[in-house]
Tab-separated table of C-alpha atoms in Angstrom:
chain	number	residue	atom	x	y	z
A	55	MET	CA	79.583	125.304	-40.478
A	56	SER	CA	78.782	126.392	-37.176
A	57	GLU	CA	80.037	123.722	-34.081
A	58	THR	CA	77.045	125.116	-32.333
A	59	GLY	CA	74.377	124.660	-34.861
A	60	GLN	CA	75.935	121.233	-35.148
A	61	ALA	CA	76.335	120.634	-31.401
A	62	ILE	CA	72.351	121.584	-31.383
A	63	THR	CA	71.463	119.255	-34.258
A	64	ALA	CA	73.262	115.973	-32.191
A	65	SER	CA	71.497	116.769	-29.152
A	66	ILE	CA	68.035	116.718	-30.400
A	67	ALA	CA	68.728	113.667	-32.137
A	68	PHE	CA	70.032	112.193	-29.016
A	69	VAL	CA	66.894	113.272	-27.239
A	70	SER	CA	64.685	112.168	-29.818
A	71	GLN	CA	66.641	108.366	-29.658
A	72	VAL	CA	66.421	108.450	-25.678
A	73	ALA	CA	62.727	108.808	-26.438
A	74	LYS	CA	62.196	106.373	-28.702
A	75	GLU	CA	64.182	103.593	-26.394
A	76	CYS	CA	62.257	104.796	-23.428
A	77	GLU	CA	58.844	104.203	-24.930
A	78	ALA	CA	59.924	100.934	-26.367
A	79	LEU	CA	61.446	100.135	-22.614
A	80	ALA	CA	57.997	101.251	-21.391
A	81	LYS	CA	55.931	98.720	-23.837
A	82	LEU	CA	58.637	95.890	-22.387
A	83	ILE	CA	57.824	97.063	-18.886
A	84	LYS	CA	54.052	96.894	-19.316
A	85	GLN	CA	53.983	93.599	-20.862
A	86	GLU	CA	56.246	91.649	-18.192
A	87	ILE	CA	54.014	93.559	-15.230
A	88	SER	CA	50.658	92.291	-17.209
A	89	GLN	CA	52.194	88.793	-17.276
A	90	LEU	CA	52.448	88.397	-13.564
A	91	PHE	CA	48.935	88.954	-13.271
A	92	SER	CA	48.228	86.634	-15.989
A	93	HIS	CA	48.995	83.393	-14.246
A	94	GLY	CA	49.467	82.068	-10.595
A	95	PRO	CA	49.779	83.148	-8.090
A	96	MET	CA	48.786	86.426	-8.899
A	97	ASP	CA	46.098	85.880	-10.886
A	98	THR	CA	44.034	84.303	-8.074
A	99	VAL	CA	44.812	87.519	-5.859
A	100	TYR	CA	44.171	90.610	-8.074
A	101	THR	CA	42.308	91.540	-10.952
A	102	PRO	CA	44.256	94.097	-13.313
A	103	GLY	CA	42.599	96.699	-15.272
A	104	GLN	CA	43.903	98.971	-17.967
A	105	TRP	CA	47.225	100.688	-18.289
A	106	CYS	CA	47.151	104.562	-18.477
A	107	SER	CA	49.661	107.294	-18.552
A	108	SER	CA	51.365	110.910	-17.674
A	109	TYR	CA	53.857	112.942	-19.380
A	110	ARG	CA	55.473	116.067	-17.605
A	111	THR	CA	57.710	118.480	-19.013
A	112	ASP	CA	60.416	120.589	-17.734
A	113	THR	CA	60.516	124.330	-17.022
A	114	SER	CA	61.368	124.948	-20.836
A	115	GLY	CA	58.345	122.924	-22.147
A	116	TRP	CA	60.503	120.919	-24.731
A	117	ILE	CA	61.681	117.955	-23.118
A	118	TYR	CA	59.668	115.326	-20.541
A	119	SER	CA	61.046	115.287	-16.920
A	120	ASP	CA	58.812	112.653	-15.658
A	121	VAL	CA	56.478	110.196	-17.501
A	122	ALA	CA	54.678	107.211	-15.706
A	123	TRP	CA	52.412	104.470	-16.291
A	124	THR	CA	49.840	103.097	-13.969
A	125	LEU	CA	47.654	99.588	-13.612
A	126	PRO	CA	44.917	99.760	-11.567
A	127	LEU	CA	44.514	96.138	-9.094
A	128	THR	CA	41.475	95.214	-7.775
A	129	PRO	CA	41.736	92.012	-5.228
A	130	THR	CA	39.642	89.306	-5.466
A	131	ARG	CA	36.186	89.379	-4.579
A	132	LYS	CA	35.975	93.311	-4.656
A	133	ARG	CA	34.767	95.520	-7.315
A	134	LYS	CA	37.130	98.658	-7.073
A	135	PRO	CA	41.103	98.865	-7.336
A	136	THR	CA	42.339	99.379	-3.879
A	137	ALA	CA	45.929	99.895	-5.252
A	138	HIS	CA	47.487	101.309	-8.251
A	139	LEU	CA	50.935	99.663	-9.404
A	140	ALA	CA	52.984	102.144	-11.462
A	141	PHE	CA	56.777	102.421	-12.800
A	142	GLN	CA	57.721	106.049	-13.539
A	143	MET	CA	60.876	107.486	-15.779
A	144	SER	CA	62.169	110.201	-14.050
A	145	PHE	CA	64.909	111.538	-16.193
A	146	LEU	CA	66.347	115.150	-14.421
A	147	CYS	CA	67.318	113.876	-10.536
A	148	ASN	CA	70.110	115.878	-9.784
A	149	ASN	CA	67.942	118.481	-7.859
A	150	LEU	CA	66.615	118.056	-4.537
A	151	GLU	CA	62.940	117.126	-5.549
A	152	GLY	CA	64.598	114.279	-7.400
A	153	GLY	CA	66.867	112.940	-5.120
A	154	LEU	CA	70.101	114.689	-5.886
A	155	SER	CA	70.928	111.471	-8.346
A	156	PRO	CA	73.292	112.062	-10.715
A	157	GLU	CA	71.439	109.951	-13.508
A	158	PRO	CA	67.941	108.973	-13.914
A	159	LEU	CA	65.628	107.220	-12.182
A	160	LEU	CA	62.987	104.216	-12.516
A	161	HIS	CA	60.370	104.301	-9.829
A	162	ILE	CA	58.193	101.425	-9.240
A	163	ASN	CA	55.194	102.273	-7.091
A	164	LEU	CA	52.485	100.549	-5.189
A	165	TRP	CA	50.044	103.313	-3.753
A	166	ASP	CA	46.225	103.965	-3.204
A	167	VAL	CA	45.972	106.056	-5.673
A	168	PRO	CA	47.600	106.262	-9.443
A	169	THR	CA	50.849	107.831	-10.311
A	170	ASN	CA	50.267	110.496	-11.829
A	171	VAL	CA	53.302	112.839	-13.200
A	172	ARG	CA	50.983	115.803	-13.652
A	173	SER	CA	49.492	115.997	-10.268
A	174	GLU	CA	50.949	116.120	-7.149
A	175	ASP	CA	50.910	112.009	-6.717
A	176	PHE	CA	54.269	111.190	-7.791
A	177	MET	CA	57.634	110.008	-6.613
A	178	GLY	CA	59.727	112.952	-5.817
A	179	PHE	CA	60.106	114.751	-2.678
A	180	LYS	CA	59.104	116.493	-0.107
A	181	MET	CA	57.592	113.252	1.118
A	182	SER	CA	55.845	112.561	4.039
A	183	GLY	CA	53.628	110.046	6.275
A	184	LEU	CA	56.626	107.567	5.839
A	185	ALA	CA	56.678	104.379	8.398
A	186	PRO	CA	58.678	104.537	10.983
A	187	ALA	CA	60.461	101.682	10.361
A	188	THR	CA	61.516	103.458	6.876
A	189	MET	CA	62.827	106.550	8.959
A	190	THR	CA	65.220	104.458	10.960
A	191	ARG	CA	66.634	103.029	7.586
A	192	LEU	CA	66.674	106.708	6.080
A	193	ARG	CA	68.842	108.215	8.906
A	194	ASP	CA	71.195	105.112	8.557
A	195	GLY	CA	71.353	105.460	5.309
A	196	THR	CA	70.280	102.250	4.281
A	197	ALA	CA	66.891	102.559	2.882
A	198	ARG	CA	65.984	100.477	-0.059
A	199	LEU	CA	62.010	100.963	-0.324
A	200	PHE	CA	59.986	103.590	1.087
A	201	ARG	CA	57.139	102.478	3.121
A	202	TRP	CA	54.088	103.950	3.867
A	203	GLU	CA	51.441	102.106	6.641
A	204	ALA	CA	47.856	101.638	5.453
A	205	GLU	CA	44.814	101.595	7.389
A	206	ASN	CA	42.149	98.602	8.039
A	207	GLY	CA	44.963	95.811	7.917
A	208	ALA	CA	45.645	96.330	4.350
A	209	ALA	CA	48.994	95.992	3.357
A	210	ASP	CA	51.614	98.659	2.954
A	211	HIS	CA	51.928	100.894	0.463
A	212	TRP	CA	56.037	101.253	-0.957
A	213	THR	CA	58.075	102.698	-3.856
A	214	PHE	CA	61.890	101.112	-4.759
A	215	SER	CA	64.186	103.171	-7.047
A	216	LEU	CA	66.517	101.638	-10.128
A	217	PRO	CA	68.960	103.182	-11.932
A	218	LEU	CA	66.872	103.812	-15.169
A	219	ALA	CA	70.221	103.087	-17.753
A	220	HIS	CA	70.555	99.636	-15.932
A	221	ILE	CA	67.162	98.418	-17.302
A	222	ASN	CA	67.924	97.352	-21.133
A	223	LYS	CA	66.221	94.127	-21.977
A	224	ALA	CA	63.518	91.709	-20.780
A	225	ASP	CA	65.850	89.682	-18.541
A	226	ASP	CA	66.623	92.913	-16.456
A	227	VAL	CA	63.013	93.918	-16.598
A	228	ARG	CA	61.802	90.332	-14.969
A	229	GLU	CA	65.028	90.157	-12.276
A	230	GLN	CA	64.661	93.699	-11.008
A	231	ILE	CA	61.374	94.693	-10.979
A	232	CYS	CA	58.787	91.743	-11.796
A	233	THR	CA	60.407	89.682	-9.161
A	234	PHE	CA	60.609	92.249	-6.339
A	235	ILE	CA	56.785	93.017	-6.835
A	236	SER	CA	56.348	89.618	-6.671
A	237	LEU	CA	57.728	89.150	-3.460
A	238	LEU	CA	56.173	92.699	-1.994
A	239	LEU	CA	52.877	91.888	-3.468
A	240	ALA	CA	52.831	88.338	-1.543
A	241	ASP	CA	54.354	89.553	1.288
A	242	VAL	CA	56.155	93.121	2.081
A	243	ASP	CA	58.269	92.110	4.838
A	244	ALA	CA	60.106	89.510	2.664
A	245	GLY	CA	59.856	91.696	-0.275
A	246	GLU	CA	61.942	94.083	1.491
A	247	ALA	CA	64.813	91.963	3.074
A	248	ALA	CA	65.002	90.791	-0.508
A	249	LEU	CA	65.619	94.187	-1.566
A	250	GLU	CA	68.351	94.520	1.136
A	251	ASP	CA	70.466	92.189	-0.902
A	252	ALA	CA	70.129	93.808	-3.908
A	253	PRO	CA	72.587	95.700	-5.314
A	254	SER	CA	70.979	96.979	-8.344
A	255	VAL	CA	68.266	98.971	-6.112
A	256	VAL	CA	69.181	102.444	-5.008
A	257	ARG	CA	69.555	103.325	-1.595
A	258	TRP	CA	68.099	106.526	0.322
A	259	SER	CA	69.606	108.277	3.425
A	260	VAL	CA	67.993	111.995	4.685
A	261	LEU	CA	70.061	114.857	3.674
A	262	GLU	CA	72.974	116.345	5.156
A	263	GLU	CA	73.190	118.650	7.938
A	264	THR	CA	73.924	121.482	4.900
A	265	TYR	CA	70.304	120.817	3.714
A	266	GLU	CA	68.423	120.945	7.946
A	267	ASP	CA	65.798	123.303	6.578
A	268	ARG	CA	64.474	120.627	4.056
A	269	ASN	CA	62.447	118.453	6.207
A	270	ASP	CA	61.175	115.102	4.117
A	271	TYR	CA	63.278	115.319	1.048
A	272	TYR	CA	66.048	112.524	0.799
A	273	ARG	CA	68.765	111.534	-1.197
A	274	VAL	CA	70.194	108.648	-3.205
A	275	VAL	CA	73.249	106.978	-1.527
A	276	LEU	CA	76.517	106.952	-3.863
């Protein structure tokens, strides 16, 4: 019996099991986020649309490297969505584009466009147009929230990230995802302050000098 053959079988079985668990987790996250908009105070602020998803494979074409689910949000008394709340699972983050993270990440995005891992609209680097305060925190290695300043007095758009493997049950989703979404939607400054005291939330920094030619790339602080 070939050891290589056994290793292949075990590896594919493991990836298949991970996929099942990630799809189950995604279903749970969608349920919990949807609940936020079914009762006060968020049900009086936003009307959610329908969830949509996107999947992207790695260079082999065999394995998903990123998957994302997006929920459009329409403010009360408006006819069209003005923001899109999304979560993105990125499994191969140990490169410059992924933030040099040794483990998979879960990104929570509130953007003006849907998160789509098959286009250019997904969480990854390079990343430009960040708010000046975010740039200051990135230089200090203390950024837990990426912020982009919105126009016409609208609330800023943002992203925060978590180690994917740390989200395992409903309480994790509520405490580490939904709580911060609610705070950020109500007041992005207060939400960002709460993230600063959350050890579960990933910190980001600029790249070290060895990557000085990589502007707009950032890395996980280990």
